[in-house]
Amino acid sequence: MSRSLTRLTPKTTYVLYGWTKDNSWSSRSVSFDLTDLGRISPGTVRYDDISANGDESPITVPLAEFKATACKDR
């Protein structure tokens, strides 16, 4: 079954979450709205950066920066 995607609407927060079919791996969710979407382009990654004191803040960075920082311990 397939259906057409609906248009994203202003003043709505969207949340994405990813996982594998066999549930062997999953991701944290990430949220965005239309303002954030304007800052996302091919080759960038949006994720919640966690500070040393545990505060989370969403950031959008180039893929290379994401791999060098967020994935450094993986």
Short mmCIF file of N, CA and C in Angstrom, two decimals:
data_model
loop_
_atom_site.label_atom_id
_atom_site.label_comp_id
_atom_site.label_asym_id
_atom_site.label_seq_id
_atom_site.Cartn_x
_atom_site.Cartn_y
_atom_site.Cartn_z
N MET A 1 0.84 -1.17 0.00
CA MET A 1 0.00 0.00 0.00
C MET A 1 0.89 1.24 0.00
N SER A 2 0.59 2.17 -0.83
CA SER A 2 1.34 3.43 -0.84
C SER A 2 0.35 4.58 -0.90
N ARG A 3 0.80 5.70 -0.40
CA ARG A 3 -0.04 6.88 -0.44
C ARG A 3 0.85 8.10 -0.62
N SER A 4 0.28 9.16 -1.08
CA SER A 4 1.03 10.39 -1.27
C SER A 4 1.35 11.01 0.08
N LEU A 5 2.49 11.65 0.15
CA LEU A 5 2.85 12.36 1.37
C LEU A 5 2.05 13.66 1.45
N THR A 6 1.68 14.03 2.66
CA THR A 6 0.98 15.29 2.83
C THR A 6 2.01 16.40 3.05
N ARG A 7 1.63 17.61 2.76
CA ARG A 7 2.52 18.76 2.94
C ARG A 7 2.75 19.01 4.42
N LEU A 8 3.97 19.43 4.74
CA LEU A 8 4.27 19.82 6.12
C LEU A 8 3.62 21.18 6.38
N THR A 9 3.18 21.38 7.60
CA THR A 9 2.47 22.61 7.93
C THR A 9 3.24 23.46 8.93
N PRO A 10 3.09 24.78 8.84
CA PRO A 10 3.74 25.68 9.80
C PRO A 10 3.24 25.42 11.22
N LYS A 11 4.05 25.81 12.18
CA LYS A 11 3.70 25.70 13.60
C LYS A 11 3.44 24.27 14.06
N THR A 12 4.02 23.31 13.34
CA THR A 12 3.91 21.90 13.71
C THR A 12 5.32 21.37 13.93
N THR A 13 5.51 20.64 15.01
CA THR A 13 6.79 20.00 15.27
C THR A 13 6.69 18.55 14.80
N TYR A 14 7.63 18.13 13.98
CA TYR A 14 7.68 16.77 13.46
C TYR A 14 8.80 16.02 14.18
N VAL A 15 8.62 14.73 14.37
CA VAL A 15 9.62 13.91 15.05
C VAL A 15 9.92 12.69 14.19
N LEU A 16 11.20 12.44 13.95
CA LEU A 16 11.63 11.25 13.19
C LEU A 16 12.35 10.30 14.13
N TYR A 17 12.14 9.02 13.89
CA TYR A 17 12.79 7.97 14.67
C TYR A 17 13.08 6.84 13.70
N GLY A 18 14.27 6.27 13.77
CA GLY A 18 14.63 5.21 12.85
C GLY A 18 14.99 3.92 13.55
N TRP A 19 14.75 2.79 12.88
CA TRP A 19 15.08 1.48 13.42
C TRP A 19 15.21 0.50 12.27
N THR A 20 15.84 -0.63 12.54
CA THR A 20 15.98 -1.68 11.54
C THR A 20 14.76 -2.60 11.58
N LYS A 21 14.53 -3.31 10.50
CA LYS A 21 13.37 -4.22 10.43
C LYS A 21 13.39 -5.27 11.53
N ASP A 22 14.60 -5.73 11.89
CA ASP A 22 14.69 -6.79 12.91
C ASP A 22 14.88 -6.23 14.32
N ASN A 23 14.76 -4.91 14.47
CA ASN A 23 14.90 -4.24 15.76
C ASN A 23 16.27 -4.45 16.42
N SER A 24 17.29 -4.73 15.61
CA SER A 24 18.62 -4.92 16.18
C SER A 24 19.34 -3.59 16.40
N TRP A 25 18.81 -2.51 15.84
CA TRP A 25 19.43 -1.20 15.98
C TRP A 25 18.37 -0.13 15.86
N SER A 26 18.55 0.94 16.59
CA SER A 26 17.61 2.06 16.47
C SER A 26 18.34 3.37 16.73
N SER A 27 17.67 4.45 16.44
CA SER A 27 18.26 5.77 16.65
C SER A 27 17.46 6.53 17.71
N ARG A 28 18.03 7.60 18.18
CA ARG A 28 17.26 8.52 19.01
C ARG A 28 16.35 9.29 18.07
N SER A 29 15.28 9.83 18.60
CA SER A 29 14.41 10.65 17.77
C SER A 29 15.02 12.04 17.61
N VAL A 30 14.61 12.72 16.55
CA VAL A 30 15.02 14.10 16.32
C VAL A 30 13.79 14.87 15.87
N SER A 31 13.63 16.07 16.38
CA SER A 31 12.46 16.87 16.02
C SER A 31 12.87 18.06 15.17
N PHE A 32 11.91 18.56 14.39
CA PHE A 32 12.15 19.73 13.55
C PHE A 32 10.81 20.35 13.19
N ASP A 33 10.87 21.61 12.78
CA ASP A 33 9.70 22.28 12.22
C ASP A 33 10.12 22.88 10.89
N LEU A 34 9.23 23.62 10.24
CA LEU A 34 9.55 24.14 8.92
C LEU A 34 10.73 25.11 8.95
N THR A 35 10.90 25.87 10.02
CA THR A 35 12.04 26.77 10.14
C THR A 35 13.34 25.96 10.15
N ASP A 36 13.36 24.88 10.92
CA ASP A 36 14.54 24.02 10.98
C ASP A 36 14.81 23.37 9.64
N LEU A 37 13.74 22.98 8.95
CA LEU A 37 13.88 22.28 7.68
C LEU A 37 14.63 23.14 6.66
N GLY A 38 14.48 24.45 6.75
CA GLY A 38 15.20 25.35 5.85
C GLY A 38 16.70 25.32 6.05
N ARG A 39 17.17 24.84 7.19
CA ARG A 39 18.60 24.77 7.48
C ARG A 39 19.18 23.38 7.18
N ILE A 40 18.33 22.44 6.82
CA ILE A 40 18.77 21.08 6.53
C ILE A 40 18.91 20.94 5.02
N SER A 41 20.03 20.41 4.58
CA SER A 41 20.26 20.20 3.16
C SER A 41 21.06 18.91 2.99
N PRO A 42 21.14 18.39 1.76
CA PRO A 42 21.94 17.19 1.56
C PRO A 42 23.36 17.40 2.10
N GLY A 43 23.85 16.41 2.82
CA GLY A 43 25.18 16.50 3.39
C GLY A 43 25.22 17.08 4.79
N THR A 44 24.02 17.35 5.37
CA THR A 44 23.97 17.83 6.75
C THR A 44 23.19 16.84 7.60
N VAL A 45 23.42 16.92 8.91
CA VAL A 45 22.76 16.03 9.86
C VAL A 45 22.19 16.88 10.99
N ARG A 46 20.96 16.62 11.37
CA ARG A 46 20.35 17.30 12.52
C ARG A 46 20.24 16.28 13.65
N TYR A 47 20.72 16.67 14.81
CA TYR A 47 20.65 15.77 15.96
C TYR A 47 20.66 16.59 17.24
N ASP A 48 20.35 15.94 18.35
CA ASP A 48 20.39 16.61 19.65
C ASP A 48 21.78 16.46 20.23
N ASP A 49 22.46 17.58 20.36
CA ASP A 49 23.78 17.61 20.98
C ASP A 49 23.58 17.61 22.49
N ILE A 50 24.33 16.79 23.20
CA ILE A 50 24.20 16.71 24.66
C ILE A 50 25.46 17.30 25.27
N SER A 51 25.28 18.35 26.07
CA SER A 51 26.41 19.03 26.69
C SER A 51 26.96 18.21 27.85
N ALA A 52 28.06 18.65 28.39
CA ALA A 52 28.70 17.95 29.51
C ALA A 52 27.79 17.88 30.73
N ASN A 53 26.90 18.86 30.89
CA ASN A 53 26.00 18.83 32.06
C ASN A 53 24.66 18.15 31.74
N GLY A 54 24.54 17.55 30.55
CA GLY A 54 23.35 16.78 30.21
C GLY A 54 22.26 17.54 29.48
N ASP A 55 22.45 18.84 29.24
CA ASP A 55 21.46 19.60 28.49
C ASP A 55 21.49 19.18 27.02
N GLU A 56 20.31 19.08 26.42
CA GLU A 56 20.20 18.73 25.00
C GLU A 56 19.78 19.95 24.20
N SER A 57 20.40 20.12 23.04
CA SER A 57 19.98 21.18 22.13
C SER A 57 20.16 20.69 20.70
N PRO A 58 19.13 20.89 19.87
CA PRO A 58 19.22 20.43 18.49
C PRO A 58 20.20 21.29 17.68
N ILE A 59 21.02 20.63 16.88
CA ILE A 59 21.95 21.34 16.01
C ILE A 59 21.94 20.68 14.64
N THR A 60 22.30 21.43 13.61
CA THR A 60 22.44 20.92 12.26
C THR A 60 23.86 21.21 11.81
N VAL A 61 24.58 20.17 11.43
CA VAL A 61 26.00 20.30 11.08
C VAL A 61 26.31 19.52 9.80
N PRO A 62 27.42 19.84 9.13
CA PRO A 62 27.85 19.03 7.99
C PRO A 62 28.12 17.59 8.43
N LEU A 63 27.91 16.64 7.53
CA LEU A 63 28.10 15.23 7.84
C LEU A 63 29.49 14.94 8.39
N ALA A 64 30.52 15.54 7.82
CA ALA A 64 31.89 15.29 8.30
C ALA A 64 32.05 15.71 9.76
N GLU A 65 31.45 16.84 10.13
CA GLU A 65 31.53 17.30 11.53
C GLU A 65 30.77 16.34 12.45
N PHE A 66 29.62 15.87 11.99
CA PHE A 66 28.84 14.90 12.76
C PHE A 66 29.66 13.64 13.03
N LYS A 67 30.28 13.11 11.98
CA LYS A 67 31.09 11.90 12.13
C LYS A 67 32.26 12.13 13.08
N ALA A 68 32.87 13.30 13.01
CA ALA A 68 34.05 13.60 13.83
C ALA A 68 33.70 13.85 15.30
N THR A 69 32.50 14.32 15.58
CA THR A 69 32.15 14.66 16.96
C THR A 69 31.15 13.68 17.56
N ALA A 70 29.99 13.57 16.98
CA ALA A 70 28.93 12.74 17.56
C ALA A 70 29.25 11.25 17.47
N CYS A 71 30.02 10.85 16.48
CA CYS A 71 30.31 9.43 16.28
C CYS A 71 31.71 9.04 16.75
N LYS A 72 32.42 9.93 17.42
CA LYS A 72 33.82 9.66 17.75
C LYS A 72 34.02 8.47 18.67
N ASP A 73 33.04 8.15 19.50
CA ASP A 73 33.19 7.02 20.43
C ASP A 73 32.51 5.76 19.92
N ARG A 74 32.12 5.73 18.69
CA ARG A 74 31.38 4.59 18.15
C ARG A 74 32.23 3.81 17.20
#
